[in-house]
Coordinates of C-alpha atoms in Angstrom, one line a residue:
Chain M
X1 CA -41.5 67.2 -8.3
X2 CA -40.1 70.8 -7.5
X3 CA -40.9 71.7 -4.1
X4 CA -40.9 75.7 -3.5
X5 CA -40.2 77.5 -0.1
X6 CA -41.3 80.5 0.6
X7 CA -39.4 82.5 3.3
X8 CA -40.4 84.1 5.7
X9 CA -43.9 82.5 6.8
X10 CA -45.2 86.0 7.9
X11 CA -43.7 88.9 7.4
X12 CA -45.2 91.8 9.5
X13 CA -44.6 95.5 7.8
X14 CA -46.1 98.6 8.2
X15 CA -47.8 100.7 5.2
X16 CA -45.2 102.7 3.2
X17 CA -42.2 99.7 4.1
X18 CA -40.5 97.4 1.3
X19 CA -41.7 93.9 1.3
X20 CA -39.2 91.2 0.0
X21 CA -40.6 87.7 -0.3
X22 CA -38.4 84.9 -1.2
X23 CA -39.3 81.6 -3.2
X24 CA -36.5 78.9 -3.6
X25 CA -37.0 75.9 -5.6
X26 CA -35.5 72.5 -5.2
X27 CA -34.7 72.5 -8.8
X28 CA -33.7 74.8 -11.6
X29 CA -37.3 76.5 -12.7
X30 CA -36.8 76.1 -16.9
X31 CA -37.0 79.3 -18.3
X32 CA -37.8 81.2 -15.4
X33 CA -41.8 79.3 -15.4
X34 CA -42.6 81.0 -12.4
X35 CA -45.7 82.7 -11.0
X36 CA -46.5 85.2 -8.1
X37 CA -50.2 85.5 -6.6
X38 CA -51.8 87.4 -4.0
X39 CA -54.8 86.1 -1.8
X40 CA -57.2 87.8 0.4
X41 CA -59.4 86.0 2.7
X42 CA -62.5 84.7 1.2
X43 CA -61.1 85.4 -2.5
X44 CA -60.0 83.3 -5.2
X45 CA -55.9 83.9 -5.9
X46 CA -55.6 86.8 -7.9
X47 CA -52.2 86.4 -10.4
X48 CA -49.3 88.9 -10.0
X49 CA -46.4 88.2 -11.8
X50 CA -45.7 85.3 -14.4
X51 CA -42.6 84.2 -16.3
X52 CA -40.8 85.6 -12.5
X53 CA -41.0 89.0 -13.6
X54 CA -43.6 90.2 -15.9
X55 CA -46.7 91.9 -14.0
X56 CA -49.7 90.4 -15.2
X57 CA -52.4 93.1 -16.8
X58 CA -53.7 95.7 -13.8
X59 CA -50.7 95.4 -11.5
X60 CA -49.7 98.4 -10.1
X61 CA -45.7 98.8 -10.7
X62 CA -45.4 98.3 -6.9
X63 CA -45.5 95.2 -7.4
X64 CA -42.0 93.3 -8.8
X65 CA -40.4 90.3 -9.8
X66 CA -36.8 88.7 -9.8
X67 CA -34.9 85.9 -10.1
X68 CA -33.7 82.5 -11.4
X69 CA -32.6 79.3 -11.6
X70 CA -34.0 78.5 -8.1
X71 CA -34.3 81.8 -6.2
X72 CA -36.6 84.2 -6.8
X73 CA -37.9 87.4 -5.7
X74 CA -41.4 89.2 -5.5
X75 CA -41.1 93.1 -3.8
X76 CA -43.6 95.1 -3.2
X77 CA -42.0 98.5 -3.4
X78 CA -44.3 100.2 -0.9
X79 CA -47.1 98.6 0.7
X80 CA -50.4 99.9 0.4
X81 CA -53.4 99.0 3.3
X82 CA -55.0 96.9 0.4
X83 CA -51.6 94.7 0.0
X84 CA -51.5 93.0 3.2
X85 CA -52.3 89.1 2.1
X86 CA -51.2 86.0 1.7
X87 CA -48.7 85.7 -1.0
X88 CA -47.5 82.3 -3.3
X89 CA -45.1 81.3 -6.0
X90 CA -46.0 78.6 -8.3
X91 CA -43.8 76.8 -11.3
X92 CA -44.9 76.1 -14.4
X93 CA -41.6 74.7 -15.6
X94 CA -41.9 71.2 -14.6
X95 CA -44.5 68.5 -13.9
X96 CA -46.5 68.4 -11.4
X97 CA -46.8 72.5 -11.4
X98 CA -46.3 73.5 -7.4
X99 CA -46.7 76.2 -5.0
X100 CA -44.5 77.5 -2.4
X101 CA -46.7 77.0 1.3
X102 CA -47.4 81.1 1.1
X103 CA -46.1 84.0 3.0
X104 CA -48.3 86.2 5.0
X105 CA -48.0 89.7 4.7
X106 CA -49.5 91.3 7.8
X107 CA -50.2 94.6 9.4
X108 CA -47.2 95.4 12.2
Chain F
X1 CA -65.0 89.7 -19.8
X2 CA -63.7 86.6 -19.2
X3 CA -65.1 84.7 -16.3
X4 CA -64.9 81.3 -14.4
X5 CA -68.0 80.6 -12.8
X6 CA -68.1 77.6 -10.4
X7 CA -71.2 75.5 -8.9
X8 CA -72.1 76.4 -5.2
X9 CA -71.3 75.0 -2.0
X10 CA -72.0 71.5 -1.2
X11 CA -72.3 69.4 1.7
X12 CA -72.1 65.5 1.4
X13 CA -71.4 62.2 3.6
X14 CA -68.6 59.9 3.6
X15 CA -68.8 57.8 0.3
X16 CA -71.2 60.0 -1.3
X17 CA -70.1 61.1 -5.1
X18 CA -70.0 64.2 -6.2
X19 CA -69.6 66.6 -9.4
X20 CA -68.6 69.9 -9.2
X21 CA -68.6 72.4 -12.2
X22 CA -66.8 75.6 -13.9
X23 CA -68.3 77.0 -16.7
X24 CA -65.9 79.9 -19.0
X25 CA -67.3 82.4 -20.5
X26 CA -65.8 85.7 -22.7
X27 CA -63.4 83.7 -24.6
X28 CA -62.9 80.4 -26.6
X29 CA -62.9 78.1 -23.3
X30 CA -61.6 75.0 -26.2
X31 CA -58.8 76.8 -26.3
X32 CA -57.2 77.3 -22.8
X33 CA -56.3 74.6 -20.6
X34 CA -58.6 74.9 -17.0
X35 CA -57.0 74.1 -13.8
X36 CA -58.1 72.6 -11.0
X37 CA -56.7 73.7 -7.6
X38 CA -57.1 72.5 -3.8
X39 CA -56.9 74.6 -0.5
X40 CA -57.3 72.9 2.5
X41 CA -58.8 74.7 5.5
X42 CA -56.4 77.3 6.7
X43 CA -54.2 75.7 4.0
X44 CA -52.2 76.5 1.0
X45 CA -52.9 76.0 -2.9
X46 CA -52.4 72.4 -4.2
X47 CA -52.8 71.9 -7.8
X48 CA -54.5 68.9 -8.7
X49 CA -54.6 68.1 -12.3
X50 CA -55.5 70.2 -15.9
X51 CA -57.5 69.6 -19.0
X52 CA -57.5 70.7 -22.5
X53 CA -61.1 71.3 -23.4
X54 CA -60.4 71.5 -26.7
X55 CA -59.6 67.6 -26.9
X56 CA -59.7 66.5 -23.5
X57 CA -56.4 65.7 -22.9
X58 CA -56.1 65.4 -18.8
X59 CA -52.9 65.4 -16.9
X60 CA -52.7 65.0 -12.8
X61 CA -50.8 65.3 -10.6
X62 CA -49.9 61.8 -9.4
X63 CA -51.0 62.5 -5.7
X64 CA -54.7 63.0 -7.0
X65 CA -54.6 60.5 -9.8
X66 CA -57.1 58.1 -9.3
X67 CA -59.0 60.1 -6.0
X68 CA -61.0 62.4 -8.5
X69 CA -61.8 63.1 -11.9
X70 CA -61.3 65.8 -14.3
X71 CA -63.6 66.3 -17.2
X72 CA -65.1 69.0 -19.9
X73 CA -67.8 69.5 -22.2
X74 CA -66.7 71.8 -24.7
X75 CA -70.5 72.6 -25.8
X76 CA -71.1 74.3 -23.1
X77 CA -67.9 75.8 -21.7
X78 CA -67.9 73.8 -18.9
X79 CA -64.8 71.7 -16.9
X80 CA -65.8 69.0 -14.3
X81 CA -64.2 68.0 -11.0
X82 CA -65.7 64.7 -9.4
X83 CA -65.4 62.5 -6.9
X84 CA -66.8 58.8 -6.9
X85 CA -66.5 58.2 -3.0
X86 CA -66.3 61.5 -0.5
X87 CA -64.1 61.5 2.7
X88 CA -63.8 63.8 5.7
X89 CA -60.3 64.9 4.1
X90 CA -61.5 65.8 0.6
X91 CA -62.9 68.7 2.7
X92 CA -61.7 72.2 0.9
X93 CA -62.4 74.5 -1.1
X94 CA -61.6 73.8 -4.5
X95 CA -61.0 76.2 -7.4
X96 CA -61.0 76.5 -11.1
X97 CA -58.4 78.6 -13.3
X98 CA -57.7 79.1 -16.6
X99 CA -54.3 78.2 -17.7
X100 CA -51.8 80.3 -20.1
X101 CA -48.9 78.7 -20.8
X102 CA -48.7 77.0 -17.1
X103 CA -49.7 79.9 -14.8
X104 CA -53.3 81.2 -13.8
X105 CA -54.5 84.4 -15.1
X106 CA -58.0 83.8 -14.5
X107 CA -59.8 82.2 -11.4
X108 CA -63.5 81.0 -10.5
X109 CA -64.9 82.0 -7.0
X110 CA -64.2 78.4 -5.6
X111 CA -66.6 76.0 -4.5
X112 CA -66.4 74.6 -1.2
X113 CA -66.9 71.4 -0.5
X114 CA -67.8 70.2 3.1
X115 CA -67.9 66.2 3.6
X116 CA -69.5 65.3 7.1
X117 CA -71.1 62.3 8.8

């Protein structure tokens, strides 16, 4: 099984800052299978990035994607009020898919 | 539009069995593979197993197989999750998605499920 961290566990910014959220895998992630989602409270995950840097359809270009191999990157150029969330990785390049444990992106 | 729409809330006992559902709509739901996903309270995403509707093909992952059950029935557009004997710990909130290519594009509004003497 790959197991993902996420780093940090919260990360507290203000609006306007760059966020950088970091996802490392215990393995190589095959052809860069991996998935960034955002999650407010009381909402479903809402997909972000896929295949680590493609922006899925609707995401503003804020929103960014890097990496392989076993480090990857999600940045979120400038945050806007509606940003602040929780935020997981997930591979799809092996089996059992995982998810990293989720960073928080909170209001400093 | 494509939608995931999951059963409501439940509430059950230790040992009771339950059935939770996610029916697809606004695409061919035989086609995509449908996720199942758990989130502990206050917790993180776990993802618990997939089918193919198509032809019911099921993969878990191994720390769910044989605790629940993943199902579908492709005539109506619907994916299963049930359980044959509740505990306290199977208390969560437990999600549907639609699978493309190994990632989720599309999600249901979760069903929560609270197990309680």
């Amino acid at each position: 099984e790959i197991v993902l961290t996420q780093s940090p566990g919260t990360l507290s910014l203000s609006p306007g800052e760059r966020a950088t959220l970091s996802c490392r895998a215990s393995q190589s992630v095959s052809s860069s299978y991996l998935a960034w989602y955002q999650q407010k409270p009381g909402q479903a995950p809402r997909l972000l990035i896929y295949g680590a840097s493609s922006r899925a359809t609707g995401i503003p270009d804020r929103f960014s994607g890097s990496g392989s191999g076993t480090d990857f990157t999600l940045t979120i150029s400038r945050l806007e009020p509606e940003d602040f969330a929780v935020f997981y990785c997930q591979q799809y390049g092996g089996s059992p898919r995982t998810f990293g444990q989720g960073t928080k992106v909170e209001i400093k | 539009e494509v939608q995931l729409v999951q059963s409501g809330a439940e509430v059950k006992k230790p040992g009771e069995s339950l059935k939770i559902s996610c029916k697809g709509s606004g695409y061919n739901f035989t086609n995509y593979w449908i996720g199942w996903v758990r989130q502990m309270p206050g917790k993180g995403l776990e993802w618990m197993g997939i089918i193919y509707p198509g032809d019911s093909d099921t993969r878990y992952n191994p720390s769910f197989q044989g605790q629940v059950t993943i199902s579908a029935d492709k005539s109506i557009s619907t994916a299963y999750l049930q359980w044959s004997s509740l505990k306290a710990s199977d208390t969560a909130m437990y999600y549907c998605a639609r699978s493309v290519g190994g990632y989720y594009d599309y999600w249901g509004q979760g069903t929560l499920v609270t197990v309680s003497s």
